[in-house]
Amino acid sequence: MAISMKYLVAFVFTAIFIVSSVHCRNKATNGPGYGLKSNQEVLFNHGLCLKGYENCDQFCKRLVYDYGYCTTANCVCVVIL
């Protein structure tokens, strides 16, 4: 009994689909194992927030972060994961 080309192609595409749909564990999770993704935040103490929120946001965007916000005196740059 020979395998026809049609069934062979269907089998190969099915195998590729199954293998490609298997996902590795995402390392950007809250705690060990699986969980909700959290944003990555980096704190800068440049005094940027003393001059206003806009300076912090522009500083973070120049460093290729998504946005920046101010805490009491620190500028926090955020990457959305």
Coordinates of N, CA and C in Angstrom, one line a residue:
M1 N 0.8 -1.2 0.0 CA 0.0 0.0 0.0 C 0.9 1.2 0.0
A2 N 0.8 2.0 -1.0 CA 1.7 3.2 -1.1 C 0.9 4.4 -0.6
I3 N 1.7 5.3 -0.1 CA 1.2 6.6 0.4 C 1.2 7.6 -0.7
S4 N 0.0 8.1 -1.0 CA -0.1 9.1 -2.1 C 0.6 10.4 -1.7
M5 N 0.9 11.2 -2.7 CA 1.5 12.5 -2.5 C 0.6 13.4 -1.7
K6 N -0.7 13.3 -1.9 CA -1.7 14.2 -1.2 C -1.6 13.9 0.3
Y7 N -1.6 12.7 0.7 CA -1.6 12.3 2.1 C -0.2 12.7 2.7
L8 N 0.8 12.5 2.0 CA 2.2 12.9 2.5 C 2.3 14.4 2.7
V9 N 1.8 15.2 1.8 CA 1.8 16.6 2.0 C 0.9 17.1 3.2
A10 N -0.2 16.4 3.3 CA -1.1 16.8 4.4 C -0.5 16.4 5.7
F11 N 0.2 15.3 5.8 CA 0.9 14.8 7.0 C 2.0 15.8 7.4
V12 N 2.8 16.2 6.4 CA 3.9 17.1 6.7 C 3.4 18.4 7.2
F13 N 2.4 19.0 6.5 CA 1.8 20.3 7.0 C 1.2 20.2 8.4
T14 N 0.6 19.1 8.7 CA 0.0 18.8 10.0 C 1.1 18.8 11.0
A15 N 2.2 18.1 10.7 CA 3.3 18.0 11.7 C 4.0 19.4 11.9
I16 N 4.1 20.1 10.8 CA 4.7 21.5 11.0 C 3.8 22.4 11.8
F17 N 2.5 22.3 11.6 CA 1.5 23.1 12.4 C 1.6 22.7 13.8
I18 N 1.7 21.5 14.2 CA 1.7 21.0 15.6 C 3.0 21.5 16.2
V19 N 4.1 21.3 15.5 CA 5.4 21.7 16.1 C 5.4 23.2 16.3
S20 N 4.9 24.0 15.4 CA 5.0 25.5 15.5 C 4.0 26.0 16.5
S21 N 3.0 25.3 16.9 CA 2.1 25.8 17.9 C 2.5 25.5 19.3
V22 N 3.6 24.8 19.5 CA 4.1 24.5 20.8 C 4.9 25.7 21.2
H23 N 4.5 26.3 22.3 CA 5.2 27.6 22.7 C 6.1 27.2 23.9
C24 N 7.2 27.9 23.9 CA 8.2 27.8 25.1 C 7.6 28.7 26.2
R25 N 8.1 28.4 27.4 CA 7.7 29.2 28.6 C 8.2 30.6 28.4
N26 N 7.4 31.6 28.7 CA 7.8 33.0 28.6 C 8.6 33.4 29.9
K27 N 9.8 33.9 29.8 CA 10.5 34.2 30.9 C 10.1 35.5 31.6
A28 N 9.3 36.3 30.9 CA 8.8 37.6 31.4 C 7.5 37.4 32.1
T29 N 7.5 36.6 33.2 CA 6.2 36.4 33.9 C 6.4 36.8 35.4
N30 N 5.4 36.9 36.1 CA 5.4 37.2 37.5 C 5.8 35.9 38.3
G31 N 7.0 35.8 38.7 CA 7.4 34.7 39.5 C 7.7 33.5 38.7
P32 N 8.0 32.3 39.3 CA 8.4 31.2 38.5 C 7.2 30.5 37.8
G33 N 7.4 29.9 36.7 CA 6.3 29.2 36.0 C 5.5 30.2 35.1
Y34 N 4.3 29.8 34.8 CA 3.5 30.6 34.0 C 2.7 31.7 34.8
G35 N 2.3 32.8 34.2 CA 1.6 33.8 34.8 C 1.3 34.9 33.9
L36 N 0.8 36.0 34.5 CA 0.5 37.2 33.7 C 1.8 38.0 33.5
K37 N 1.9 38.5 32.3 CA 3.1 39.3 31.9 C 3.0 40.6 32.7
S38 N 4.2 41.1 33.1 CA 4.3 42.4 33.7 C 5.2 43.3 32.9
N39 N 5.0 44.6 33.0 CA 5.8 45.5 32.3 C 7.2 45.6 33.0
Q40 N 8.2 45.8 32.2 CA 9.5 46.0 32.7 C 9.7 47.5 32.9
E41 N 10.1 47.8 34.2 CA 10.3 49.2 34.6 C 11.8 49.4 35.0
V42 N 12.3 50.5 34.5 CA 13.7 50.9 34.9 C 13.7 52.3 35.5
L43 N 14.3 52.4 36.7 CA 14.3 53.7 37.4 C 15.5 54.5 37.1
F44 N 15.3 55.8 36.8 CA 16.4 56.7 36.6 C 16.3 57.9 37.6
N45 N 17.4 58.3 38.2 CA 17.4 59.3 39.1 C 18.2 60.5 38.5
H46 N 17.6 61.2 37.5 CA 18.3 62.3 36.8 C 17.7 63.6 37.2
G47 N 16.7 63.7 38.0 CA 16.1 64.9 38.3 C 15.2 65.4 37.2
L48 N 14.9 64.6 36.2 CA 14.1 64.9 35.1 C 12.7 65.3 35.5
C49 N 12.2 64.7 36.6 CA 10.8 65.0 37.0 C 10.7 66.4 37.7
L50 N 11.8 67.0 38.1 CA 11.7 68.3 38.7 C 11.3 69.3 37.7
K51 N 11.6 69.1 36.4 CA 11.3 70.0 35.3 C 9.9 69.7 34.7
G52 N 9.3 68.6 35.0 CA 8.0 68.2 34.5 C 8.0 66.8 33.9
Y53 N 6.8 66.3 33.8 CA 6.5 65.0 33.3 C 7.0 64.8 31.9
E54 N 6.9 65.8 31.0 CA 7.2 65.7 29.6 C 8.7 65.4 29.4
N55 N 9.6 65.9 30.3 CA 11.0 65.6 30.1 C 11.3 64.2 30.4
C56 N 10.7 63.6 31.4 CA 10.9 62.2 31.7 C 10.4 61.3 30.5
D57 N 9.2 61.6 30.0 CA 8.6 60.8 28.9 C 9.5 60.9 27.7
Q58 N 10.0 62.1 27.3 CA 10.8 62.3 26.1 C 12.1 61.6 26.3
F59 N 12.7 61.6 27.6 CA 14.0 60.9 27.9 C 13.8 59.4 27.7
C60 N 12.7 58.9 28.1 CA 12.5 57.4 28.0 C 12.3 57.0 26.6
K61 N 11.5 57.8 25.8 CA 11.3 57.5 24.4 C 12.6 57.6 23.6
R62 N 13.5 58.5 24.0 CA 14.8 58.5 23.3 C 15.6 57.3 23.6
L63 N 15.4 56.7 24.7 CA 16.1 55.4 25.1 C 15.4 54.2 24.6
V64 N 14.4 54.3 23.8 CA 13.6 53.3 23.1 C 12.7 52.5 24.1
Y65 N 12.2 53.2 25.2 CA 11.2 52.7 26.0 C 9.8 53.1 25.5
D66 N 8.8 52.5 26.0 CA 7.4 52.9 25.5 C 6.9 54.2 26.0
Y67 N 7.1 54.4 27.3 CA 6.7 55.7 27.9 C 7.5 55.8 29.3
G68 N 7.4 57.0 29.8 CA 8.0 57.3 31.1 C 7.0 58.0 32.0
Y69 N 7.1 57.8 33.3 CA 6.3 58.5 34.3 C 7.2 58.9 35.5
C70 N 6.7 59.8 36.3 CA 7.4 60.3 37.4 C 6.9 59.8 38.7
T71 N 7.8 59.4 39.6 CA 7.5 59.2 41.0 C 7.9 60.5 41.7
T72 N 8.1 60.4 43.0 CA 8.4 61.7 43.7 C 9.6 62.5 43.1
A73 N 10.7 61.9 42.8 CA 11.8 62.6 42.2 C 12.5 61.8 41.1
N74 N 12.0 60.6 40.9 CA 12.6 59.7 39.9 C 11.8 59.6 38.6
C75 N 12.5 59.3 37.6 CA 11.9 59.0 36.3 C 11.9 57.5 36.1
V76 N 10.7 56.9 35.8 CA 10.6 55.5 35.6 C 10.2 55.3 34.1
C77 N 11.1 54.5 33.4 CA 10.9 54.2 32.0 C 10.3 52.8 32.0
V78 N 9.3 52.6 31.1 CA 8.5 51.4 31.0 C 8.5 50.8 29.6
V79 N 8.8 49.5 29.6 CA 8.6 48.7 28.4 C 7.4 47.8 28.5
I80 N 6.5 47.9 27.6 CA 5.3 47.1 27.7 C 5.6 45.7 27.0
L81 N 5.4 44.7 27.8 CA 5.7 43.3 27.3 C 4.4 42.7 26.8

